[in-house]
Each structure stands twice: as C-alpha cells, then as structure tokens.
Amino acid sequence: MSSMNRRDFIQFAGAASALGMMGAPAILHAAPRARVVVVGAGYGGAIAARYLRMADPAIEVTLVEQNPKYVSCPLSNEILGGEGHIEHLTFDYKGLAAIGVKIVIDTATGLDPVRKRLTTKGGRTFDFDRAILSPGIQFNWGAIEGYDEAASQIIPHAYKAGPQTLLLRKQVEAMRDGGTVIITAPEDPFRCPPGPYERAAMIAHYFKKHKPRSKILILDSKDTFSKQALFKQGWERFYPGMISWVSGSDDGDVRRVDVKNRTLHTMLTQHKADVINIIAPHRAGAIAEKAGLAGKNGWCPIEPTTFESTLHKGIHVIGDSTDTPMPKSAYSANSQAKVCVAAILAQLNGEPVGVPAYTNTCYSLITPDWGFSVAHIFRHQDGKMVQVPNSGGVSPLDASVEDRRIEAIHARSWFRNITTEMFG
Amino acid sequence: MKTRLLMGIALAAIMHGGAAAGPTPKMLGDTCAGCHGLKGASAGLSMPTIAGMPADFIVLSMREYREGKRGSTIMGRIAKGYTDEDFEAMARYFSSQPWKSAKQEFSADLAKLGKRVHQRKCEACHRDNGISTEQDMPRMAGQWREYLGLVLDESRKRNFHQSETMKAVMERLSEQEVTALTHFYASQR
C-alpha cells in the first residue's frame, strides 16, 4: 500500500471490482493487482510476459513453459544447411526472471476457463485473473497415414526446433552423394509459410558444397506458396536442377508414409528417398484445444483488439494457435502479444481498449548472402483485421545483388533484435 | 523545413478532425521494436537505433520511404502501411525514448582518421562529433557501425536511406573514408 499513490489505488480498486476477483481485504494485504498466467515462452509468450511486467510491476506474471531452454525455429533452417549453431538459437529465461516473471518449467495440461485455473503435468495449479496462451502448434498425427509421434523420431518434422532439427541435420549429413531428400509441405494455414522452401534452399546450400549430385524434392499439398517467385528465382540461380517442387494439383499431396521403407505415397505415385522430412499439417497447441478454445478448423478464434478468445472470456490466445489473417510467424506473434497486453492493461485500468496496430516482417535466405523479405501491415476495421491496401509485400524480383546481400544481413539483425526483446 | 512539416501535420489533423483516433504512439512504436529493438534501442548490427532521434527527422524519413524518395530494402514497403498521423505518433514515441549507444568494437587508428573526415565533411551539420540532434539531425555517435557502413557506403553509389543532400556529400567520399567515419562514430558513445 505504502508505495501506491491515490490514482494507483483508485485504478487498483477499480480493477479489482471490475474483475470481481478480490475484496478490499485482499488489496490491503498487498496482493498482486492481477495474476496473469502466460503459457509458452516463445515469440508470443515471452513478449507478453515482458511487456506486462514492464508496464506494471504490480501484476503477477507466471510463465509456464515446458522446455528448460527455448530453441528458436526462425534461423533453424540454417542449421540444416550446415551454417550456424543451435546454441546461438537457444535461450534461457534468466532475463525474464530478472524483471520479476515467475518462471515455471512444466507442461500445462489443463485449463478450466470458468474457474480460471491452470493445471500442470507436475501437479501444480495456478489460479489466474487472465491467461494468455501462446502454445504454438501441435501436429495432426495420422493426417498423413503412418505419420505419428513415434514415426517422427525416424522421419523428422523438424518444425519445432531442437532435437528434431539436429536429427534431420544428422540424416542429411549422413546421406550419400547422389541421394534424394524429400520435404513435404502442408496446406495453408501453417506455421512459417516460407519455411519448407527456405529449408530446401539451405539443404541445397550444403549439398552444393559437399554432395553436388544430390537432389531435393518438395511434395506440396497446395498449388502456390509464400514468396514463390523469389524462391524459384533463387533456387534456379544458385542450385540449378537440384530442387524440384511438385504442386498439389500435380499429385504432390502426400497421403501415406511407409516409414520402414522410407517411401511416400501420393494419390498416384510413390516416392522413395534417402532422407524424408514430413512437415505434417498442424493445428492450435494442445493446451488451447484442451481448454476448448479451438474452433472447428483447429485454430482459436479471437477478438482482434484484445486477442481474447471468442469462446471463453478472460482467456487470450496469441501466435500460431490463433485464427487470424496474419501469417503464422514469429513477428506476428510478437506484434499480437503487444496488442493483447495493451488491451489487458486497459481492461485492468477500467479504460476503453485502444486501437490496435499489427505488423509482420519475415526474412528468408537462399544462401547466407542472398535474402529477401515480406512485410504485412494490418489494421483493425469493422471488427476485423484488415491488411492496409498497397502496403507491405515481398522484396522485388529484380532487386540488386547488393540488396539481397543486405537483406541476408538484416535477417540476422532481425533475429538479434527480436530475441533480445524477448529474453533480454 | 520544420515549420512547414509541423504545419502540414497540423493541417492534416484538422482535416481529419472528428475521425476516429488512431493507435497510440506506443502501440505504433511497439510494432517497430521487433526489428529496431525494445523502445527503439537496436541490438541488431545492421538496424539503426531510432530511440532519441528527432521527431521531424523520423517523420520526414518515413514520408520519403513511403514516397520512394529514399531508397531502402524493406522500409519503403513498410512505410506504405501508415498515414502521416501514424508517422507523427511513432516519431513522438521514439523521440522521447532515451538514446543508447551501441556497445561495439572499433579500430582506434581508423577512428582517428575518421575524426579528421568528420571534421572536414560532416561536422557542419552533424555537430558535436555526431552527438547533436539539433536542426533535426540524426544522431551518428554511438550508432551501429555495420548499419552506418552499409548505408553510407551504398549511398555513395545510389539513393539509399539518405536525403538528396546526403547523397551529394557521400558521392565525394571514398570507401576508405566511409569506413573510417563509421569507426569514429562507433568510438563516440
């Protein structure tokens, strides 16, 4: 109480009654102003936790994360190309703990949106006033027949960075020269839309140096993909004849995998490969689904000024799990976290929720010196997230060699900035 | 320049009178932080710190990016997503954030050479060894060396992240002089 001025106290009391969460005695005992549980310490959750604590240290923020260290998916394709080290993509949570975020290494297993209680695999419970879920994705095991979690230990997805990335790297390294790698790419929407195509380029970058007779085949479930013209131009320029892409209409949609024989089956064809990477279709993270926050399409519908679930009040969802027109990218999650936090702060202060602004920026590499980008600027209009007309878009096809080099440099600076913003 | 710009903004504000308010300066500024760092203090070597930059410099730069008068790789595409009022709000936010000099290495010899170049060619506008932001000058001292290197070197050859005035100045500098300058600014904190 002593450190609070009159205005703070009024806001504090207002917030308490607005939320109906605690009576006056609780306030007098200097209980936290609000308890917010954040699930997932990735590009969305880490930013949400930091921005909440930066804005108001009287808010108790508990960050529940299953992995003792965070490994970034962005830039992990470079590992597959033999560039960079996974340690440089690995972060701990000390910087977040230093600003008072309570770090809980445990898996969130249950969320009761009515009682506002989160339970974990370790048997802990956390009561909250608000929850922010940023749980990333879970795979639709079985969507490709024969591909389940056990199969992913032999044929990696490498679409959650860490051991899976290293497993795929090991297989690519062990492969004979003249072998074939197949990457399967899912239908939209999926996490990191340029990911499979950048991955092909990065593996080709390694092959060009070490196994020049090898091939990469992308079997796609869809007919177009992110930054398509730029990728095709880059593949042709640096890896002519090495990368082939088969669209869904051309029988690229993989239906079944024979793990033992390393064979993929489309409707009409079977493809045998030395190394297979199945980027299986996916949906909202497990905890979001368990809490009943996912819609029929597998993703979580949200109110775009607050990122509050439209299915359960008081629970917010950000990042890859959400059902929005933004691409499922790291920058989108970062941007959404900030909108979500600003809304929660306004609600706690009994103020109207402000006008949001959303941005996405994403870099892709063809070689360590050849990069390009896409930018998106969204606005809130008539209850929807709408892309600002004639803004953003991809790097020009006719950009100079120098611009491609600069964008590759920017890709690394982007990574340093966005991860420093998260982890300090 | 400054007066004209401010008048333009005031006029635009009047014309938009009664229209729904846009996002707050902080809301807009936060969308930039993923690339320009928390509160505009960059941790990425090729991306500039924009915290503490003069508001009019930010507004002018963003308008020129949007209108294609200032070359860039990505800023032109991003700037097209915002109105003059947005630029003004972003500028208010970043200009009120504290400058943080980048912690980086530099060569003392090159910095010494760079100081001579600075005094001869730059000090007239970028006063106080590039620390001053008076006359809406961007701060140079303590900016990332890699960023300065990219932008200054490229702008010797083309319209890149610079005003027309700067391009004319840069054309007369050698690559070595540019490198020396970046080490000098890196040495100033």
mmCIF file with all atom_site columns, N, CA, C and O in Angstrom, chain A residues 8 15 148 193 198 228 258 276 286 293 362 384 414:
data_model
loop_
_atom_site.group_PDB
_atom_site.id
_atom_site.type_symbol
_atom_site.label_atom_id
_atom_site.label_alt_id
_atom_site.label_comp_id
_atom_site.label_asym_id
_atom_site.label_entity_id
_atom_site.label_seq_id
_atom_site.pdbx_PDB_ins_code
_atom_site.Cartn_x
_atom_site.Cartn_y
_atom_site.Cartn_z
_atom_site.occupancy
_atom_site.B_iso_or_equiv
_atom_site.pdbx_formal_charge
_atom_site.auth_seq_id
_atom_site.auth_comp_id
_atom_site.auth_asym_id
_atom_site.auth_atom_id
_atom_site.pdbx_PDB_model_num
ATOM 1  N N  . ASP A 1 8   ? -3.164  5.417   -8.329  1.00 0.00 ? 8   ASP A N  1
ATOM 2  C CA . ASP A 1 8   ? -2.913  3.973   -8.437  1.00 0.00 ? 8   ASP A CA 1
ATOM 3  C C  . ASP A 1 8   ? -3.946  3.191   -7.658  1.00 0.00 ? 8   ASP A C  1
ATOM 4  O O  . ASP A 1 8   ? -4.457  2.179   -8.112  1.00 0.00 ? 8   ASP A O  1
ATOM 5  N N  . ALA A 1 15  ? -9.952  -1.985  -10.785 1.00 0.00 ? 15  ALA A N  1
ATOM 6  C CA . ALA A 1 15  ? -9.626  -3.231  -11.483 1.00 0.00 ? 15  ALA A CA 1
ATOM 7  C C  . ALA A 1 15  ? -10.116 -4.418  -10.669 1.00 0.00 ? 15  ALA A C  1
ATOM 8  O O  . ALA A 1 15  ? -10.711 -5.356  -11.205 1.00 0.00 ? 15  ALA A O  1
ATOM 9  N N  . ASP A 1 148 ? 2.999   -40.606 -37.156 1.00 0.00 ? 148 ASP A N  1
ATOM 10 C CA . ASP A 1 148 ? 2.615   -40.232 -35.799 1.00 0.00 ? 148 ASP A CA 1
ATOM 11 C C  . ASP A 1 148 ? 3.872   -39.821 -35.035 1.00 0.00 ? 148 ASP A C  1
ATOM 12 O O  . ASP A 1 148 ? 4.953   -39.712 -35.620 1.00 0.00 ? 148 ASP A O  1
ATOM 13 N N  . PRO A 1 193 ? 5.056   -19.832 -43.195 1.00 0.00 ? 193 PRO A N  1
ATOM 14 C CA . PRO A 1 193 ? 4.734   -20.204 -44.585 1.00 0.00 ? 193 PRO A CA 1
ATOM 15 C C  . PRO A 1 193 ? 5.925   -20.334 -45.536 1.00 0.00 ? 193 PRO A C  1
ATOM 16 O O  . PRO A 1 193 ? 5.899   -21.184 -46.421 1.00 0.00 ? 193 PRO A O  1
ATOM 17 N N  . GLU A 1 198 ? 12.539  -22.324 -47.815 1.00 0.00 ? 198 GLU A N  1
ATOM 18 C CA . GLU A 1 198 ? 13.849  -21.885 -47.341 1.00 0.00 ? 198 GLU A CA 1
ATOM 19 C C  . GLU A 1 198 ? 14.674  -23.110 -46.918 1.00 0.00 ? 198 GLU A C  1
ATOM 20 O O  . GLU A 1 198 ? 15.881  -23.185 -47.164 1.00 0.00 ? 198 GLU A O  1
ATOM 21 N N  . GLN A 1 228 ? 6.860   -17.245 -53.571 1.00 0.00 ? 228 GLN A N  1
ATOM 22 C CA . GLN A 1 228 ? 7.119   -18.311 -54.550 1.00 0.00 ? 228 GLN A CA 1
ATOM 23 C C  . GLN A 1 228 ? 8.101   -17.892 -55.659 1.00 0.00 ? 228 GLN A C  1
ATOM 24 O O  . GLN A 1 228 ? 9.071   -18.607 -55.939 1.00 0.00 ? 228 GLN A O  1
ATOM 25 N N  . ASP A 1 258 ? 5.395   -44.870 -45.642 1.00 0.00 ? 258 ASP A N  1
ATOM 26 C CA . ASP A 1 258 ? 5.875   -46.175 -45.219 1.00 0.00 ? 258 ASP A CA 1
ATOM 27 C C  . ASP A 1 258 ? 7.230   -45.912 -44.564 1.00 0.00 ? 258 ASP A C  1
ATOM 28 O O  . ASP A 1 258 ? 8.239   -45.739 -45.248 1.00 0.00 ? 258 ASP A O  1
ATOM 29 N N  . ILE A 1 276 ? 13.784  -38.242 -45.523 1.00 0.00 ? 276 ILE A N  1
ATOM 30 C CA . ILE A 1 276 ? 12.455  -37.637 -45.662 1.00 0.00 ? 276 ILE A CA 1
ATOM 31 C C  . ILE A 1 276 ? 12.208  -36.687 -44.498 1.00 0.00 ? 276 ILE A C  1
ATOM 32 O O  . ILE A 1 276 ? 12.549  -36.986 -43.351 1.00 0.00 ? 276 ILE A O  1
ATOM 33 N N  . ALA A 1 286 ? -1.785  -27.897 -27.932 1.00 0.00 ? 286 ALA A N  1
ATOM 34 C CA . ALA A 1 286 ? -2.619  -28.847 -27.186 1.00 0.00 ? 286 ALA A CA 1
ATOM 35 C C  . ALA A 1 286 ? -3.419  -28.186 -26.063 1.00 0.00 ? 286 ALA A C  1
ATOM 36 O O  . ALA A 1 286 ? -4.612  -28.461 -25.899 1.00 0.00 ? 286 ALA A O  1
ATOM 37 N N  . LEU A 1 293 ? -10.711 -23.864 -26.654 1.00 0.00 ? 293 LEU A N  1
ATOM 38 C CA . LEU A 1 293 ? -10.554 -22.559 -27.301 1.00 0.00 ? 293 LEU A CA 1
ATOM 39 C C  . LEU A 1 293 ? -10.432 -22.659 -28.819 1.00 0.00 ? 293 LEU A C  1
ATOM 40 O O  . LEU A 1 293 ? -10.424 -21.640 -29.504 1.00 0.00 ? 293 LEU A O  1
ATOM 41 N N  . CYS A 1 362 ? 9.272   -10.769 -42.149 1.00 0.00 ? 362 CYS A N  1
ATOM 42 C CA . CYS A 1 362 ? 9.865   -12.098 -42.164 1.00 0.00 ? 362 CYS A CA 1
ATOM 43 C C  . CYS A 1 362 ? 10.907  -12.174 -43.264 1.00 0.00 ? 362 CYS A C  1
ATOM 44 O O  . CYS A 1 362 ? 10.650  -11.781 -44.396 1.00 0.00 ? 362 CYS A O  1
ATOM 45 N N  . LYS A 1 384 ? -12.626 -6.421  -37.764 1.00 0.00 ? 384 LYS A N  1
ATOM 46 C CA . LYS A 1 384 ? -11.747 -7.418  -38.398 1.00 0.00 ? 384 LYS A CA 1
ATOM 47 C C  . LYS A 1 384 ? -10.327 -6.884  -38.535 1.00 0.00 ? 384 LYS A C  1
ATOM 48 O O  . LYS A 1 384 ? -10.109 -5.679  -38.556 1.00 0.00 ? 384 LYS A O  1
ATOM 49 N N  . TRP A 1 414 ? 17.606  -8.862  -37.508 1.00 0.00 ? 414 TRP A N  1
ATOM 50 C CA . TRP A 1 414 ? 16.217  -9.070  -37.099 1.00 0.00 ? 414 TRP A CA 1
ATOM 51 C C  . TRP A 1 414 ? 16.180  -10.075 -35.938 1.00 0.00 ? 414 TRP A C  1
ATOM 52 O O  . TRP A 1 414 ? 15.544  -9.849  -34.919 1.00 0.00 ? 414 TRP A O  1
#
